[in-house]
JSON list of C-alpha atoms in Angstrom, two decimals:
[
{"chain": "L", "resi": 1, "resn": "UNK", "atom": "CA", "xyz": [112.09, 51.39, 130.39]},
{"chain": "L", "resi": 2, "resn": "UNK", "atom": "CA", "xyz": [108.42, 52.01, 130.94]},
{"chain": "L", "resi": 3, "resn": "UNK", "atom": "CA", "xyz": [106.34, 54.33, 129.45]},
{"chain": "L", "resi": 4, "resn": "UNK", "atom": "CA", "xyz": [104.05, 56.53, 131.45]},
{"chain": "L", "resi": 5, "resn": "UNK", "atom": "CA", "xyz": [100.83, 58.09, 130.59]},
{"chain": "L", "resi": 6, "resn": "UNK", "atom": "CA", "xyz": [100.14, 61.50, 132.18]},
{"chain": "L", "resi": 7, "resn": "UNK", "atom": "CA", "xyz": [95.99, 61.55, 132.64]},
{"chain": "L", "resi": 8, "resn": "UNK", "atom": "CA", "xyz": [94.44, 64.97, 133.87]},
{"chain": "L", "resi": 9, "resn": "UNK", "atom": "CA", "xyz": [90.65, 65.41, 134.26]},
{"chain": "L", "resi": 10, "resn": "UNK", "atom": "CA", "xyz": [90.65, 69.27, 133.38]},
{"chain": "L", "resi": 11, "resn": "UNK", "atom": "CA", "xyz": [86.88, 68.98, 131.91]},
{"chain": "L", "resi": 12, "resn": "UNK", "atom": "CA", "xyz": [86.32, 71.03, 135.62]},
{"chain": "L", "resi": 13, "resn": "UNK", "atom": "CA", "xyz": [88.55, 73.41, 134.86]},
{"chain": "L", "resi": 14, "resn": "UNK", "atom": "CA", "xyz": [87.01, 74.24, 131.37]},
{"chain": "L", "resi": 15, "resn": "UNK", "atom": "CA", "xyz": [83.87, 74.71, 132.12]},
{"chain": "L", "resi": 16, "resn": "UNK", "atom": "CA", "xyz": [82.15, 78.18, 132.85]},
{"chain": "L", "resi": 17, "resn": "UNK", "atom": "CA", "xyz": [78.69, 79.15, 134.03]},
{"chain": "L", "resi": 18, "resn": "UNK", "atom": "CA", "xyz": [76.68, 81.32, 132.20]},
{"chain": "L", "resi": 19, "resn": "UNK", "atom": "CA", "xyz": [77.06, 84.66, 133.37]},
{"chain": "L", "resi": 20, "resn": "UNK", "atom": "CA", "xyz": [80.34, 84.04, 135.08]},
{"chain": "L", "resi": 21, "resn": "UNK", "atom": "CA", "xyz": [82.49, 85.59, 132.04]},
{"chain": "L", "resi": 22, "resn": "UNK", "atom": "CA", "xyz": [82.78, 89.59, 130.90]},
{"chain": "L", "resi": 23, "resn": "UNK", "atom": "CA", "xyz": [83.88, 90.36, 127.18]},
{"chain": "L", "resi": 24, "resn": "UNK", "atom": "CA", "xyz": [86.65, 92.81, 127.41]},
{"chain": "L", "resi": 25, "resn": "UNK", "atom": "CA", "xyz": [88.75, 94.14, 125.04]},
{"chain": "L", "resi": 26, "resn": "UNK", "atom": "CA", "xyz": [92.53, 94.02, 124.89]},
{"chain": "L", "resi": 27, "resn": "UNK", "atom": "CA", "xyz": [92.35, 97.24, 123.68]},
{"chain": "L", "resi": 28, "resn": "UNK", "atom": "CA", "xyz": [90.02, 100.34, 123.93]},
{"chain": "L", "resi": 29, "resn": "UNK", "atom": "CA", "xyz": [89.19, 101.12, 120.42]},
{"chain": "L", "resi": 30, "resn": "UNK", "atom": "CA", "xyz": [87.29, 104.66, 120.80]},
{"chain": "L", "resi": 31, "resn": "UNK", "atom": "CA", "xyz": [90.28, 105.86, 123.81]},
{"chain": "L", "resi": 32, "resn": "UNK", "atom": "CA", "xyz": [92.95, 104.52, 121.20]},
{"chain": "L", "resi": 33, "resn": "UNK", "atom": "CA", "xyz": [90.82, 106.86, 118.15]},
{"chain": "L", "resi": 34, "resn": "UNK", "atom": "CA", "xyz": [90.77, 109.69, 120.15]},
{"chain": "L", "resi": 35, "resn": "UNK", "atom": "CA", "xyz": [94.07, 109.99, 121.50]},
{"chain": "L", "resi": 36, "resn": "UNK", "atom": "CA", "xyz": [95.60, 109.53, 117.86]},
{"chain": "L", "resi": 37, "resn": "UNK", "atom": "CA", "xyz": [92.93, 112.20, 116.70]},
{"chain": "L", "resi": 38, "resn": "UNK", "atom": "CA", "xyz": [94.73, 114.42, 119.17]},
{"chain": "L", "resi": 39, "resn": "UNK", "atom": "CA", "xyz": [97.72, 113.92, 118.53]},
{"chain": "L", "resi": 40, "resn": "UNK", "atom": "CA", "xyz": [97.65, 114.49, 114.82]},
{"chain": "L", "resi": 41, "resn": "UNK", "atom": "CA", "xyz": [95.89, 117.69, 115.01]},
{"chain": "L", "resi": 42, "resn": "UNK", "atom": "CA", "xyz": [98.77, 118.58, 117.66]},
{"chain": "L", "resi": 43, "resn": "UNK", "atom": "CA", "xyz": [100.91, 117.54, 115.23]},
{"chain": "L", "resi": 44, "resn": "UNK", "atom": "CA", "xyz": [99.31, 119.16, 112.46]},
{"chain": "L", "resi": 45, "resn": "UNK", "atom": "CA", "xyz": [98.86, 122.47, 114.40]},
{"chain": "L", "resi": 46, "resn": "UNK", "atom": "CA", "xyz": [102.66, 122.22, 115.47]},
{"chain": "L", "resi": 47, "resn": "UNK", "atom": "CA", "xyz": [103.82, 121.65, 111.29]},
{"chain": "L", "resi": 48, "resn": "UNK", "atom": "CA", "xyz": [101.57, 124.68, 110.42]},
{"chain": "L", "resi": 49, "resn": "UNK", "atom": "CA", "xyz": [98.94, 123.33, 109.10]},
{"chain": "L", "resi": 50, "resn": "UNK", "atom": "CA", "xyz": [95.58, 125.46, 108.93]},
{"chain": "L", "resi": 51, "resn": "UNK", "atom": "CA", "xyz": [92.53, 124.37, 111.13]},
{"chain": "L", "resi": 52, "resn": "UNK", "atom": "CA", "xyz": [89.96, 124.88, 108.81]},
{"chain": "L", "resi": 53, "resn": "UNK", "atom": "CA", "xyz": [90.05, 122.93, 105.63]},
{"chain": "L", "resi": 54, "resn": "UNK", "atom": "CA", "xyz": [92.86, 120.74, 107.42]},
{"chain": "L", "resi": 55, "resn": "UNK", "atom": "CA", "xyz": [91.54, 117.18, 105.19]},
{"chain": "L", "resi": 56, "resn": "UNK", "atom": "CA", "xyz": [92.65, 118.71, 102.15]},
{"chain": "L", "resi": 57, "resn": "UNK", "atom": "CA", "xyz": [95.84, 119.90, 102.89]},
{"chain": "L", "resi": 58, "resn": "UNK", "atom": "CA", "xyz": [96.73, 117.22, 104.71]},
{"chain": "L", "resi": 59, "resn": "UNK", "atom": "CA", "xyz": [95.18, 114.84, 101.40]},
{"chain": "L", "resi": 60, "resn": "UNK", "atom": "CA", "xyz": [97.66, 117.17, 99.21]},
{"chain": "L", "resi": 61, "resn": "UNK", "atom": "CA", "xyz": [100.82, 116.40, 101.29]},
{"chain": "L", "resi": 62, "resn": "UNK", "atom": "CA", "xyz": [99.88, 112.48, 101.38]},
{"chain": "L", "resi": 63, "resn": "UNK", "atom": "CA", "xyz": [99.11, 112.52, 97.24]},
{"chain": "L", "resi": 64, "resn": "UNK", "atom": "CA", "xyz": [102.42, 113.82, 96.97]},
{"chain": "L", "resi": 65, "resn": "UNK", "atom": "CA", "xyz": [104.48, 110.95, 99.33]},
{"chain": "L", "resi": 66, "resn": "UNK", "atom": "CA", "xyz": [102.55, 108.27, 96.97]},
{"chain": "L", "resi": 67, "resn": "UNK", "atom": "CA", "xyz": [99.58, 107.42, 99.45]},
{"chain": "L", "resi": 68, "resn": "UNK", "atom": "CA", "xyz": [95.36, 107.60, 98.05]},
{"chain": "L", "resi": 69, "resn": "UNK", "atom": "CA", "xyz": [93.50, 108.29, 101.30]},
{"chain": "L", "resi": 70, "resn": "UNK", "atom": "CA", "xyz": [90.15, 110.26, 100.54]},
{"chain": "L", "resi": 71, "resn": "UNK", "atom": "CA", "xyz": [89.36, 113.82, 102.22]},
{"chain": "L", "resi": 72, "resn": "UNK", "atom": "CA", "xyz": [86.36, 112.06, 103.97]},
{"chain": "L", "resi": 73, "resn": "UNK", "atom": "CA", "xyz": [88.89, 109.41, 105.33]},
{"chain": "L", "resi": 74, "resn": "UNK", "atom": "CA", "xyz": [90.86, 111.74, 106.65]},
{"chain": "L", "resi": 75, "resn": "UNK", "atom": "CA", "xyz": [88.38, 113.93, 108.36]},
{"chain": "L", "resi": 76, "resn": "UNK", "atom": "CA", "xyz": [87.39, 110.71, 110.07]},
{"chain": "L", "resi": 77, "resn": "UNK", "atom": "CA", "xyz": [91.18, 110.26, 111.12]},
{"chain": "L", "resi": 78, "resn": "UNK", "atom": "CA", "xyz": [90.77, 114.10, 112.79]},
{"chain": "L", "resi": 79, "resn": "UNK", "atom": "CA", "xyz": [87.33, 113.86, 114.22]},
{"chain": "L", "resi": 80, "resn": "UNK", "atom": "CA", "xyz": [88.55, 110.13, 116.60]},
{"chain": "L", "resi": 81, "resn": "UNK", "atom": "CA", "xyz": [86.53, 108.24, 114.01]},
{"chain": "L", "resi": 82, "resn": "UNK", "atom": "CA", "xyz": [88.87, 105.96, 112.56]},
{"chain": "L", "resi": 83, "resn": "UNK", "atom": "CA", "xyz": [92.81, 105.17, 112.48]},
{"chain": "L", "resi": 84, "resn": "UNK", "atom": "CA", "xyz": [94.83, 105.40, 109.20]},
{"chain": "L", "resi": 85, "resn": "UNK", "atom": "CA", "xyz": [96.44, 102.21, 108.42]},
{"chain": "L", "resi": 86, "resn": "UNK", "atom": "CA", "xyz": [100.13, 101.35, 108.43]},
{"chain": "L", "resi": 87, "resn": "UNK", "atom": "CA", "xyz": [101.26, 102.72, 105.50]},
{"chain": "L", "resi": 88, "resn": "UNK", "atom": "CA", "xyz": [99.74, 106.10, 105.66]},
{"chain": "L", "resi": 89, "resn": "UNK", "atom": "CA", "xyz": [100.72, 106.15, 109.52]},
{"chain": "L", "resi": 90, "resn": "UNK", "atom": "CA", "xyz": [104.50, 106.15, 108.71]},
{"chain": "L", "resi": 91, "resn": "UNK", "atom": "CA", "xyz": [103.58, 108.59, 105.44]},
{"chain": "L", "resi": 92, "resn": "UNK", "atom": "CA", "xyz": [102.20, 110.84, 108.16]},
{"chain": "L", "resi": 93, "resn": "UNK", "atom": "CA", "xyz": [105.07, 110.41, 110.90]},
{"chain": "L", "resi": 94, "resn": "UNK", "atom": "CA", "xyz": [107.53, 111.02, 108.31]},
{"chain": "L", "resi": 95, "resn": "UNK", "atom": "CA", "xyz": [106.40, 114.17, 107.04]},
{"chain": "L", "resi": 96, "resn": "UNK", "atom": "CA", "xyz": [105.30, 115.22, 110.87]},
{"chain": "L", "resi": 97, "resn": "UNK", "atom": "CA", "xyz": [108.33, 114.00, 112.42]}
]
């Protein structure tokens, strides 16, 4: 049986012009900060927690389910500066609910 060789010229298809490409992200980092900003202080507000002086209470209650996050850390999670990561997320959704 012969063999066949499949040959494609797709060097046209590779190339771009400058200019003719946009960097976009898959994801919007700031819109993803501030809507998880919002919803842990909805979260916060809805568990009891005070408004003012909100990074250390909320620094207490994640010493106390094993996880080190610093006050400054978490006032960056509150003001849409930053996202927790993984571990302290599911500290946080299991004492929010």
């Amino acid at each position: 049986m012969p063999s066949y060789q499949l040959a494609v010229d797709i060097k046209h298809q590779l190339t771009i012009t400058q200019g003719a490409w946009q960097y976009q992200t898959m994801v919007d980092i700031k819109s993803a900060k501030e809507s998880f900003s919002e919803r842990l202080n909805q979260a916060l507000s809805s568990a009891g927690v005070r408004e003012r002086g909100r990074g250390v209470d909320v620094r207490a209650e994640l010493a106390r389910r094993g996880s080190k996050n610093t006050t400054q850390a978490i006032s960056k999670w509150l003001n849409a500066e930053s996202i927790p990561q993984r571990e302290t997320l599911l500290a946080l959704a299991e004492w929010l609910g």
